[in-house]
């Protein structure tokens, strides 16, 4: 029988704020507190799974290299499909890093949390393709298409378990550390998207006759403007979606953590970072590292008392 794990880590969802998980993992590892088990939801699953696959350095380099233009370049819009984006560009990047890796071959136990679309049930993915599990865990409805797994359509695990401390607890670890990215986020001014700054028409473009408008107003920029630009008559589609997502994740996180509290909760102060501000990785990573450093005394105390 295997030894009882010392530390089980639960990495929560948070879209772009999830880069903070990199800072948390870096700090814990540097302090000799490498987790024995990792459970993750959404981007928490992405970071945790790639970490166990030995790809944390690669994902961190890529995240730090992102700017607004690169983030927009990853948005493979699709029309008539089940999601706003096809998600194939991101999937290709993941395949390049960890294609062919199975969860059961990882050096430590790993669980990715997803949600069954038809029933709303929480699903724990503990074997099979790592990339398929990650895609299912971050398949945010309306944004990315659902993923079919063993005959079931799966979507983002944050809908049912934004910070999977309950999953972590099931492993019987001595200390469960949760990382929640939804502290004090409701009403944050940063909730407004920042990916498309300035006017949609290049400032240097000269006015043209209406018949030539498509030469300088590209269709993709028109789509981005419709998605990301608030107007006097009402907020943009993205503002509505992101605001609703913030409310959902905040409320579900509070409820789940009240019922399944972590022994130590790490809560990076990332509320000022928008949910789609993927280009702010450097800041998010540092905030995660800072929060983890602040939690070190609690973690060591918990290990001493509970271990």
Coordinates of C-alpha atoms in Angstrom, one line a residue:
X1 CA 0.0 0.0 0.0
X2 CA 1.4 3.4 -1.0
X3 CA 2.3 5.9 1.7
X4 CA -0.2 8.6 2.6
X5 CA 0.6 11.7 0.6
X6 CA 1.9 14.7 2.6
X7 CA 0.6 17.5 0.5
X8 CA -2.3 17.5 -1.9
X9 CA -2.7 20.6 -4.0
X10 CA -6.0 21.9 -5.5
X11 CA -5.5 24.5 -8.2
X12 CA -8.6 26.5 -9.0
X13 CA -10.0 27.9 -12.2
X14 CA -9.6 31.6 -13.0
X15 CA -9.0 31.9 -16.8
X16 CA -6.1 34.4 -17.3
X17 CA -5.5 34.8 -13.6
X18 CA -4.4 31.1 -13.6
X19 CA -0.9 32.1 -14.5
X20 CA -0.6 32.7 -10.8
X21 CA -0.5 29.0 -10.3
X22 CA 3.0 29.0 -11.9
X23 CA 4.3 31.3 -9.2
X24 CA 2.7 29.1 -6.5
X25 CA 4.3 25.9 -7.9
X26 CA 7.7 27.6 -8.2
X27 CA 7.6 28.8 -4.6
X28 CA 6.4 25.5 -3.1
X29 CA 9.0 23.5 -5.0
X30 CA 11.8 25.9 -4.1
X31 CA 10.8 25.6 -0.4
X32 CA 10.9 21.8 -0.5
X33 CA 7.1 21.6 -0.4
X34 CA 6.5 19.9 -3.8
X35 CA 2.9 18.4 -3.8
X36 CA 2.4 14.7 -3.8
X37 CA -0.9 15.0 -5.7
X38 CA -2.3 17.7 -7.9
X39 CA -6.0 18.3 -8.6
X40 CA -7.0 21.1 -11.0
X41 CA -9.9 22.8 -12.5
X42 CA -9.8 24.6 -15.8
X43 CA -6.5 26.6 -16.1
X44 CA -5.6 25.0 -12.7
X45 CA -5.7 21.6 -14.5
X46 CA -3.7 23.0 -17.4
X47 CA -0.9 24.3 -15.2
X48 CA -0.9 21.3 -12.8
X49 CA -1.0 18.7 -15.6
X50 CA 1.8 20.4 -17.6
X51 CA 3.9 20.7 -14.4
X52 CA 3.7 17.0 -13.7
X53 CA 4.5 16.4 -17.4
X54 CA 7.7 18.3 -16.9
X55 CA 6.6 21.2 -19.1
X56 CA 6.2 24.0 -16.6
X57 CA 9.3 25.8 -17.9
X58 CA 8.0 25.7 -21.4
X59 CA 4.5 26.9 -20.5
X60 CA 6.0 29.7 -18.4
X61 CA 8.2 30.9 -21.2
X62 CA 5.2 30.9 -23.6
X63 CA 3.0 32.7 -21.1
X64 CA 5.6 35.4 -20.5
X65 CA 6.0 35.9 -24.2
X66 CA 2.3 36.7 -24.8
X67 CA 1.2 40.2 -25.7
X68 CA -2.2 41.5 -26.8
X69 CA -1.5 40.7 -30.5
X70 CA -0.4 37.1 -29.8
X71 CA -3.5 36.5 -27.6
X72 CA -5.8 37.8 -30.4
X73 CA -3.9 35.5 -32.8
X74 CA -4.9 32.5 -30.7
X75 CA -8.6 33.4 -31.1
X76 CA -9.7 31.1 -33.9
X77 CA -13.2 32.3 -34.4
X78 CA -15.8 29.9 -35.6
X79 CA -19.3 30.4 -36.9
X80 CA -22.1 28.0 -36.3
X81 CA -20.2 25.8 -33.9
X82 CA -20.8 25.2 -30.2
X83 CA -18.2 27.7 -29.1
X84 CA -17.0 31.2 -30.1
X85 CA -13.5 29.8 -30.7
X86 CA -12.6 26.4 -32.2
X87 CA -9.7 26.1 -29.7
X88 CA -7.6 24.3 -32.2
X89 CA -4.7 26.7 -32.1
X90 CA -4.4 26.3 -28.3
X91 CA -4.8 22.5 -28.6
X92 CA -2.0 22.4 -31.2
X93 CA 0.3 24.2 -28.7
X94 CA -0.6 21.7 -26.0
X95 CA 0.0 18.8 -28.4
X96 CA 3.5 20.1 -29.2
X97 CA 4.3 20.1 -25.5
X98 CA 2.6 17.0 -24.1
X99 CA 1.0 15.1 -27.0
X100 CA 0.8 11.4 -26.3
X101 CA 1.2 11.8 -22.5
X102 CA -1.3 9.8 -20.5
X103 CA -2.4 10.8 -17.0
X104 CA -1.5 7.4 -15.5
X105 CA 2.1 7.7 -16.7
X106 CA 2.7 11.0 -14.8
X107 CA 5.1 10.8 -11.9
X108 CA 2.5 11.7 -9.4
X109 CA -1.3 11.4 -9.2
X110 CA -3.3 14.0 -11.1
X111 CA -7.0 14.7 -11.5
X112 CA -8.6 17.2 -13.9
X113 CA -12.1 18.3 -13.0
X114 CA -14.7 18.8 -15.7
X115 CA -18.5 19.0 -15.8
X116 CA -20.9 16.8 -17.7
X117 CA -23.0 19.0 -19.9
X118 CA -26.2 17.0 -19.9
X119 CA -26.5 16.3 -16.2
X120 CA -24.3 19.0 -14.6
X121 CA -22.4 16.3 -12.7
X122 CA -18.8 16.9 -11.6
X123 CA -16.4 14.5 -13.5
X124 CA -13.0 13.6 -12.3
X125 CA -10.6 12.7 -15.1
X126 CA -7.8 10.4 -13.7
X127 CA -6.6 8.4 -16.7
X128 CA -6.3 8.6 -20.5
X129 CA -4.9 11.4 -22.6
X130 CA -3.6 14.3 -20.6
X131 CA -4.4 16.8 -23.4
X132 CA -8.0 15.6 -23.8
X133 CA -8.5 15.9 -20.0
X134 CA -7.1 19.4 -20.0
X135 CA -9.3 20.5 -23.0
X136 CA -12.4 19.2 -21.3
X137 CA -11.5 20.9 -18.0
X138 CA -11.1 24.3 -19.6
X139 CA -14.0 24.0 -22.2
X140 CA -15.8 27.1 -21.0
X141 CA -19.4 27.0 -22.5
X142 CA -19.9 29.4 -25.3
X143 CA -16.2 30.1 -25.6
X144 CA -14.7 26.7 -26.4
X145 CA -16.6 23.7 -27.7
X146 CA -17.4 20.8 -25.3
X147 CA -15.2 17.7 -25.4
X148 CA -16.6 14.2 -25.9
X149 CA -15.2 11.7 -23.4
X150 CA -16.5 8.2 -23.2
X151 CA -19.8 9.1 -24.7
X152 CA -20.4 12.2 -22.6
X153 CA -20.0 15.9 -23.5
X154 CA -17.8 17.6 -21.0
X155 CA -17.3 21.3 -20.3
X156 CA -15.4 23.5 -17.9
X157 CA -15.0 22.1 -14.4
X158 CA -15.2 25.5 -12.8
X159 CA -19.0 25.4 -13.3
X160 CA -19.3 22.8 -10.5
X161 CA -16.0 22.9 -8.6
X162 CA -13.9 26.1 -9.1
X163 CA -11.3 25.2 -6.5
X164 CA -11.3 21.3 -6.1
X165 CA -10.4 20.9 -2.5
X166 CA -13.0 18.1 -2.2
X167 CA -11.2 16.2 -4.9
X168 CA -7.9 16.7 -3.1
X169 CA -9.4 15.6 0.2
X170 CA -10.4 12.3 -1.3
X171 CA -6.7 11.3 -1.6
X172 CA -6.4 11.4 2.2
X173 CA -3.5 13.7 2.2
X174 CA -2.2 15.1 5.5
X175 CA -2.4 18.7 4.3
X176 CA -4.7 20.0 1.5
X177 CA -3.6 23.3 0.0
X178 CA -6.1 25.1 -2.1
X179 CA -5.3 27.9 -4.5
X180 CA -8.3 30.1 -5.2
X181 CA -8.3 32.9 -7.8
X182 CA -11.7 34.3 -7.0
X183 CA -11.1 36.5 -3.9
X184 CA -12.9 39.8 -3.9
X185 CA -13.6 39.9 -7.7
X186 CA -17.2 41.1 -8.0
X187 CA -17.3 44.7 -9.4
X188 CA -13.6 44.9 -10.1
X189 CA -12.9 47.6 -12.7
X190 CA -10.6 45.3 -14.5
X191 CA -13.5 43.0 -15.5
X192 CA -13.8 45.1 -18.6
X193 CA -11.7 43.4 -21.4
X194 CA -8.5 45.1 -22.4
X195 CA -7.5 43.0 -25.4
X196 CA -8.6 45.5 -28.1
X197 CA -7.3 49.0 -27.2
X198 CA -8.1 52.0 -29.4
X199 CA -10.3 52.4 -32.4
X200 CA -11.0 49.4 -34.6
X201 CA -10.0 51.4 -37.7
X202 CA -6.2 52.2 -37.9
X203 CA -5.7 55.9 -37.2
X204 CA -3.5 56.3 -40.3
X205 CA -6.2 55.1 -42.6
X206 CA -7.7 57.8 -44.8
X207 CA -11.5 58.0 -45.2
X208 CA -12.6 56.1 -48.2
X209 CA -15.9 55.9 -50.1
X210 CA -18.4 53.5 -48.7
X211 CA -17.8 51.1 -51.6
X212 CA -14.2 50.7 -50.4
X213 CA -14.9 50.3 -46.7
X214 CA -14.0 46.6 -46.5
X215 CA -10.5 47.4 -47.8
X216 CA -9.6 49.1 -44.5
X217 CA -12.1 47.7 -42.0
X218 CA -11.2 44.0 -41.9
X219 CA -13.9 41.5 -40.9
X220 CA -11.9 40.2 -38.0
X221 CA -11.6 43.6 -36.5
X222 CA -15.3 44.1 -36.9
X223 CA -15.9 40.9 -35.0
X224 CA -13.4 42.0 -32.2
X225 CA -15.1 45.4 -32.0
X226 CA -18.5 43.8 -31.6
X227 CA -17.2 41.4 -29.0
X228 CA -15.0 43.7 -26.9
X229 CA -16.2 47.3 -27.3
X230 CA -18.8 48.7 -24.9
X231 CA -21.3 51.1 -26.3
X232 CA -23.6 53.8 -24.9
X233 CA -26.6 51.6 -25.5
X234 CA -25.1 48.7 -23.5
X235 CA -22.1 46.6 -22.7
X236 CA -20.3 44.4 -25.2
X237 CA -20.9 40.7 -25.4
X238 CA -17.6 40.0 -23.7
X239 CA -18.4 42.3 -20.8
X240 CA -21.7 40.6 -20.2
X241 CA -20.1 37.1 -20.4
X242 CA -17.2 38.0 -18.2
X243 CA -19.3 39.8 -15.6
X244 CA -21.6 36.8 -15.5
X245 CA -18.7 34.4 -15.2
X246 CA -17.2 36.4 -12.4
X247 CA -20.5 36.2 -10.4
X248 CA -20.8 32.5 -11.1
X249 CA -17.3 31.6 -10.1
X250 CA -17.4 33.8 -7.0
X251 CA -20.6 32.3 -5.7
X252 CA -19.8 28.7 -6.5
X253 CA -16.3 29.0 -5.1
X254 CA -17.6 30.5 -1.8
X255 CA -20.1 27.7 -1.5
X256 CA -17.7 24.9 -2.3
X257 CA -15.0 26.1 0.0
X258 CA -17.4 26.6 2.8
X259 CA -18.3 22.9 2.6
X260 CA -14.9 21.6 1.7
X261 CA -12.3 24.0 3.2
X262 CA -8.6 23.6 2.5
X263 CA -6.2 23.2 5.4
X264 CA -4.3 26.1 3.9
X265 CA -5.8 28.4 1.4
X266 CA -3.6 30.4 -0.9
X267 CA -5.5 33.4 -2.4
X268 CA -3.4 35.5 -4.8
X269 CA -4.7 39.1 -5.0
X270 CA -5.5 39.0 -8.8
X271 CA -8.9 40.7 -8.8
X272 CA -7.4 43.6 -10.8
X273 CA -6.4 41.3 -13.6
X274 CA -9.2 40.7 -16.1
X275 CA -10.2 37.1 -16.9
X276 CA -8.9 37.4 -20.5
X277 CA -5.8 39.4 -19.7
X278 CA -3.5 36.5 -20.7
X279 CA -0.8 39.0 -21.7
X280 CA -0.3 39.9 -18.0
X281 CA 1.5 36.6 -17.1
X282 CA 4.5 38.2 -15.5
X283 CA 2.4 40.1 -13.0
X284 CA 0.1 37.1 -12.3
X285 CA 3.0 34.7 -11.7
X286 CA 4.6 37.1 -9.3
X287 CA 1.3 37.6 -7.4
X288 CA 1.0 33.8 -7.1
X289 CA 4.6 33.5 -5.8
X290 CA 4.0 36.3 -3.3
X291 CA 0.8 34.6 -2.0
X292 CA 2.5 31.3 -1.7
X293 CA 5.4 32.9 0.2
X294 CA 3.0 34.5 2.6
X295 CA 1.3 31.1 3.2
X296 CA 4.6 29.2 4.0
X297 CA 4.3 29.6 7.8
X298 CA 0.7 28.2 7.7
X299 CA 1.8 25.3 5.5
X300 CA 4.6 24.3 7.7
X301 CA 2.4 24.7 10.8
X302 CA -0.2 22.5 9.2
X303 CA 2.3 19.9 8.3
X304 CA 3.6 19.8 11.8
X305 CA 0.2 19.6 13.5
X306 CA -1.6 17.4 11.0
X307 CA 1.3 15.3 9.9

